[in-house]
Amino acid sequence: MPVTLTVASKIRDYFMLTKFTLSFLVVYTCVISYLLVPTVTFNLLSILVLFVAGMCITGAANAINQSVEKDTDAVMRRTAKRPVASGRMSQREGLIFAYTLGTVGVLTVGFYFNWLAAGLSLFSLFLYSYIYTPLKKVNSIAVLVGAFPGALPCLIGWIAGTGMLNPFATLPGSSEGAVVTNAGGYVLFAIQFLWQFPHFWAIAWLAHKDYAKAGFKLLPGNTGPDRFSALQAIIYSVIMVPVGMLPYYYQVSGVLSFWILLFCNLWMVGVSVRLFIKMNANAARWVMFSAYFYLMVVFLSLLLDKI
């Protein structure tokens, strides 16, 4: 086998190990959350540093997940071709790669931004890799636990810009008539936290047989696709409607994004209700793809409103 082909295959495997596309979506919200901090101005270097560090940390979490779950990945059709599961890469190599990525990412956030954001990044990495990952075989509460590290990138990005954890702290530059608090980061966290439930349950609905084969319990009822699972998706989508109004209330964004968020949240309610009525894979697919677009559109609208 030519050396160039071997190198290309290895690079491709490393990209697959980090789930590059999924990592990009997570880091996208992290960077935008950073830019939404009122005191942060556009700086290309800072954006690139946060993006690269975020990709390292998120990629590390995904790489640890794949390395730890190599045996269960091997029995599922959708994951059997992953590098560690297929045997193209050893578990040891996968973990060394993951720990290296994670270390580089956390240290970069700490030295360039602040150690509070770095500490939160490390906590998120640990929570996803070593609490959420093994819990998936125990109970569907794993989805709730996994939603915390899934939403923390928003808070990490915000704190990278403010250097403050206290949600009630007043941000620099606030005046008596226009007080802006640190709560904005927690609002962004809440939006992404709630978004994950209809999104992930739609995926679990579509891949239920594969997940069941591996012993994963990810749908709310622990039994499979049913009306209870669809009802849960509706409930979380409905909660997203008032939460989506909070960025405007806390002066994170303006009127434009307020209406865009309202439309997007009502759309998520609509597709979740459709799943409850139809109870089929096509309806679940609508929820899944709507959720993908939701995150991209919502955070982009928040950023454009600031600009």
PDB file of N, CA and C in Angstrom, residues 19-63:
ATOM      1  N   LYS A  19     -15.571  12.785  15.207  1.00  0.00           N
ATOM      2  CA  LYS A  19     -16.911  13.152  14.698  1.00  0.00           C
ATOM      3  C   LYS A  19     -16.886  14.627  14.291  1.00  0.00           C
ATOM      4  N   PHE A  20     -16.073  14.925  13.316  1.00  0.00           N
ATOM      5  CA  PHE A  20     -15.757  16.305  12.951  1.00  0.00           C
ATOM      6  C   PHE A  20     -17.000  17.163  12.709  1.00  0.00           C
ATOM      7  N   THR A  21     -17.980  16.631  11.975  1.00  0.00           N
ATOM      8  CA  THR A  21     -19.172  17.429  11.648  1.00  0.00           C
ATOM      9  C   THR A  21     -19.960  17.787  12.900  1.00  0.00           C
ATOM     10  N   LEU A  22     -20.167  16.797  13.774  1.00  0.00           N
ATOM     11  CA  LEU A  22     -20.883  17.047  15.029  1.00  0.00           C
ATOM     12  C   LEU A  22     -20.102  18.015  15.908  1.00  0.00           C
ATOM     13  N   SER A  23     -18.791  17.826  15.978  1.00  0.00           N
ATOM     14  CA  SER A  23     -17.942  18.715  16.775  1.00  0.00           C
ATOM     15  C   SER A  23     -18.031  20.143  16.257  1.00  0.00           C
ATOM     16  N   PHE A  24     -18.065  20.291  14.944  1.00  0.00           N
ATOM     17  CA  PHE A  24     -18.154  21.628  14.341  1.00  0.00           C
ATOM     18  C   PHE A  24     -19.426  22.347  14.790  1.00  0.00           C
ATOM     19  N   LEU A  25     -20.549  21.625  14.818  1.00  0.00           N
ATOM     20  CA  LEU A  25     -21.822  22.230  15.215  1.00  0.00           C
ATOM     21  C   LEU A  25     -21.772  22.698  16.668  1.00  0.00           C
ATOM     22  N   VAL A  26     -21.153  21.889  17.527  1.00  0.00           N
ATOM     23  CA  VAL A  26     -21.032  22.239  18.947  1.00  0.00           C
ATOM     24  C   VAL A  26     -20.134  23.462  19.124  1.00  0.00           C
ATOM     25  N   VAL A  27     -19.000  23.463  18.448  1.00  0.00           N
ATOM     26  CA  VAL A  27     -18.045  24.570  18.571  1.00  0.00           C
ATOM     27  C   VAL A  27     -18.605  25.846  17.931  1.00  0.00           C
ATOM     28  N   TYR A  28     -19.412  25.692  16.915  1.00  0.00           N
ATOM     29  CA  TYR A  28     -20.104  26.821  16.273  1.00  0.00           C
ATOM     30  C   TYR A  28     -20.894  27.616  17.312  1.00  0.00           C
ATOM     31  N   THR A  29     -21.646  26.919  18.169  1.00  0.00           N
ATOM     32  CA  THR A  29     -22.425  27.613  19.203  1.00  0.00           C
ATOM     33  C   THR A  29     -21.526  28.179  20.294  1.00  0.00           C
ATOM     34  N   CYS A  30     -20.403  27.522  20.548  1.00  0.00           N
ATOM     35  CA  CYS A  30     -19.449  28.014  21.550  1.00  0.00           C
ATOM     36  C   CYS A  30     -18.849  29.350  21.106  1.00  0.00           C
ATOM     37  N   VAL A  31     -18.403  29.403  19.869  1.00  0.00           N
ATOM     38  CA  VAL A  31     -17.782  30.623  19.337  1.00  0.00           C
ATOM     39  C   VAL A  31     -18.794  31.765  19.268  1.00  0.00           C
ATOM     40  N   ILE A  32     -20.003  31.465  18.821  1.00  0.00           N
ATOM     41  CA  ILE A  32     -21.024  32.515  18.747  1.00  0.00           C
ATOM     42  C   ILE A  32     -21.384  33.010  20.147  1.00  0.00           C
ATOM     43  N   SER A  33     -21.450  32.108  21.119  1.00  0.00           N
ATOM     44  CA  SER A  33     -21.727  32.518  22.502  1.00  0.00           C
ATOM     45  C   SER A  33     -20.655  33.473  23.001  1.00  0.00           C
ATOM     46  N   TYR A  34     -19.413  33.207  22.629  1.00  0.00           N
ATOM     47  CA  TYR A  34     -18.301  34.096  22.985  1.00  0.00           C
ATOM     48  C   TYR A  34     -18.496  35.473  22.347  1.00  0.00           C
ATOM     49  N   LEU A  35     -18.865  35.482  21.079  1.00  0.00           N
ATOM     50  CA  LEU A  35     -19.044  36.750  20.354  1.00  0.00           C
ATOM     51  C   LEU A  35     -20.266  37.537  20.833  1.00  0.00           C
ATOM     52  N   LEU A  36     -21.213  36.855  21.472  1.00  0.00           N
ATOM     53  CA  LEU A  36     -22.413  37.526  21.966  1.00  0.00           C
ATOM     54  C   LEU A  36     -22.190  38.289  23.268  1.00  0.00           C
ATOM     55  N   VAL A  37     -21.042  38.055  23.908  1.00  0.00           N
ATOM     56  CA  VAL A  37     -20.717  38.815  25.125  1.00  0.00           C
ATOM     57  C   VAL A  37     -20.619  40.293  24.743  1.00  0.00           C
ATOM     58  N   PRO A  38     -21.369  41.170  25.409  1.00  0.00           N
ATOM     59  CA  PRO A  38     -21.401  42.591  25.023  1.00  0.00           C
ATOM     60  C   PRO A  38     -20.037  43.274  24.972  1.00  0.00           C
ATOM     61  N   THR A  39     -19.110  42.840  25.832  1.00  0.00           N
ATOM     62  CA  THR A  39     -17.799  43.490  25.892  1.00  0.00           C
ATOM     63  C   THR A  39     -16.790  42.908  24.905  1.00  0.00           C
ATOM     64  N   VAL A  40     -17.169  41.829  24.224  1.00  0.00           N
ATOM     65  CA  VAL A  40     -16.257  41.187  23.268  1.00  0.00           C
ATOM     66  C   VAL A  40     -16.409  41.830  21.892  1.00  0.00           C
ATOM     67  N   THR A  41     -15.281  42.192  21.308  1.00  0.00           N
ATOM     68  CA  THR A  41     -15.277  42.738  19.949  1.00  0.00           C
ATOM     69  C   THR A  41     -14.719  41.692  18.988  1.00  0.00           C
ATOM     70  N   PHE A  42     -15.026  41.842  17.722  1.00  0.00           N
ATOM     71  CA  PHE A  42     -14.585  40.871  16.719  1.00  0.00           C
ATOM     72  C   PHE A  42     -13.064  40.876  16.611  1.00  0.00           C
ATOM     73  N   ASN A  43     -12.468  39.715  16.871  1.00  0.00           N
ATOM     74  CA  ASN A  43     -11.025  39.545  16.762  1.00  0.00           C
ATOM     75  C   ASN A  43     -10.777  38.182  16.133  1.00  0.00           C
ATOM     76  N   LEU A  44     -10.270  38.171  14.916  1.00  0.00           N
ATOM     77  CA  LEU A  44     -10.122  36.932  14.160  1.00  0.00           C
ATOM     78  C   LEU A  44      -9.235  35.922  14.876  1.00  0.00           C
ATOM     79  N   LEU A  45      -8.140  36.389  15.492  1.00  0.00           N
ATOM     80  CA  LEU A  45      -7.239  35.477  16.186  1.00  0.00           C
ATOM     81  C   LEU A  45      -7.955  34.787  17.345  1.00  0.00           C
ATOM     82  N   SER A  46      -8.690  35.552  18.134  1.00  0.00           N
ATOM     83  CA  SER A  46      -9.415  34.978  19.273  1.00  0.00           C
ATOM     84  C   SER A  46     -10.450  33.954  18.815  1.00  0.00           C
ATOM     85  N   ILE A  47     -11.122  34.267  17.721  1.00  0.00           N
ATOM     86  CA  ILE A  47     -12.125  33.348  17.179  1.00  0.00           C
ATOM     87  C   ILE A  47     -11.467  32.044  16.736  1.00  0.00           C
ATOM     88  N   LEU A  48     -10.345  32.147  16.034  1.00  0.00           N
ATOM     89  CA  LEU A  48      -9.635  30.959  15.550  1.00  0.00           C
ATOM     90  C   LEU A  48      -9.099  30.117  16.703  1.00  0.00           C
ATOM     91  N   VAL A  49      -8.552  30.787  17.721  1.00  0.00           N
ATOM     92  CA  VAL A  49      -8.015  30.066  18.883  1.00  0.00           C
ATOM     93  C   VAL A  49      -9.134  29.308  19.594  1.00  0.00           C
ATOM     94  N   LEU A  50     -10.262  29.977  19.818  1.00  0.00           N
ATOM     95  CA  LEU A  50     -11.385  29.327  20.495  1.00  0.00           C
ATOM     96  C   LEU A  50     -11.954  28.192  19.651  1.00  0.00           C
ATOM     97  N   PHE A  51     -12.003  28.398  18.342  1.00  0.00           N
ATOM     98  CA  PHE A  51     -12.519  27.359  17.449  1.00  0.00           C
ATOM     99  C   PHE A  51     -11.630  26.116  17.489  1.00  0.00           C
ATOM    100  N   VAL A  52     -10.327  26.304  17.354  1.00  0.00           N
ATOM    101  CA  VAL A  52      -9.394  25.171  17.353  1.00  0.00           C
ATOM    102  C   VAL A  52      -9.398  24.464  18.706  1.00  0.00           C
ATOM    103  N   ALA A  53      -9.353  25.245  19.788  1.00  0.00           N
ATOM    104  CA  ALA A  53      -9.371  24.654  21.129  1.00  0.00           C
ATOM    105  C   ALA A  53     -10.673  23.896  21.360  1.00  0.00           C
ATOM    106  N   GLY A  54     -11.778  24.489  20.917  1.00  0.00           N
ATOM    107  CA  GLY A  54     -13.080  23.836  21.069  1.00  0.00           C
ATOM    108  C   GLY A  54     -13.164  22.542  20.284  1.00  0.00           C
ATOM    109  N   MET A  55     -12.615  22.539  19.066  1.00  0.00           N
ATOM    110  CA  MET A  55     -12.610  21.322  18.256  1.00  0.00           C
ATOM    111  C   MET A  55     -11.763  20.237  18.912  1.00  0.00           C
ATOM    112  N   CYS A  56     -10.665  20.643  19.542  1.00  0.00           N
ATOM    113  CA  CYS A  56      -9.806  19.684  20.247  1.00  0.00           C
ATOM    114  C   CYS A  56     -10.548  19.044  21.420  1.00  0.00           C
ATOM    115  N   ILE A  57     -11.225  19.870  22.220  1.00  0.00           N
ATOM    116  CA  ILE A  57     -11.925  19.370  23.410  1.00  0.00           C
ATOM    117  C   ILE A  57     -13.120  18.497  23.023  1.00  0.00           C
ATOM    118  N   THR A  58     -13.929  18.980  22.096  1.00  0.00           N
ATOM    119  CA  THR A  58     -15.101  18.213  21.658  1.00  0.00           C
ATOM    120  C   THR A  58     -14.670  16.942  20.943  1.00  0.00           C
ATOM    121  N   GLY A  59     -13.641  17.054  20.114  1.00  0.00           N
ATOM    122  CA  GLY A  59     -13.117  15.885  19.421  1.00  0.00           C
ATOM    123  C   GLY A  59     -12.563  14.860  20.385  1.00  0.00           C
ATOM    124  N   ALA A  60     -11.932  15.329  21.463  1.00  0.00           N
ATOM    125  CA  ALA A  60     -11.397  14.430  22.486  1.00  0.00           C
ATOM    126  C   ALA A  60     -12.515  13.647  23.158  1.00  0.00           C
ATOM    127  N   ALA A  61     -13.613  14.335  23.476  1.00  0.00           N
ATOM    128  CA  ALA A  61     -14.760  13.668  24.108  1.00  0.00           C
ATOM    129  C   ALA A  61     -15.322  12.581  23.195  1.00  0.00           C
ATOM    130  N   ASN A  62     -15.444  12.887  21.916  1.00  0.00           N
ATOM    131  CA  ASN A  62     -15.958  11.905  20.961  1.00  0.00           C
ATOM    132  C   ASN A  62     -14.990  10.741  20.774  1.00  0.00           C
ATOM    133  N   ALA A  63     -13.695  11.035  20.788  1.00  0.00           N
ATOM    134  CA  ALA A  63     -12.684   9.987  20.618  1.00  0.00           C
ATOM    135  C   ALA A  63     -12.658   9.044  21.823  1.00  0.00           C
TER     136      ALA A  63
END
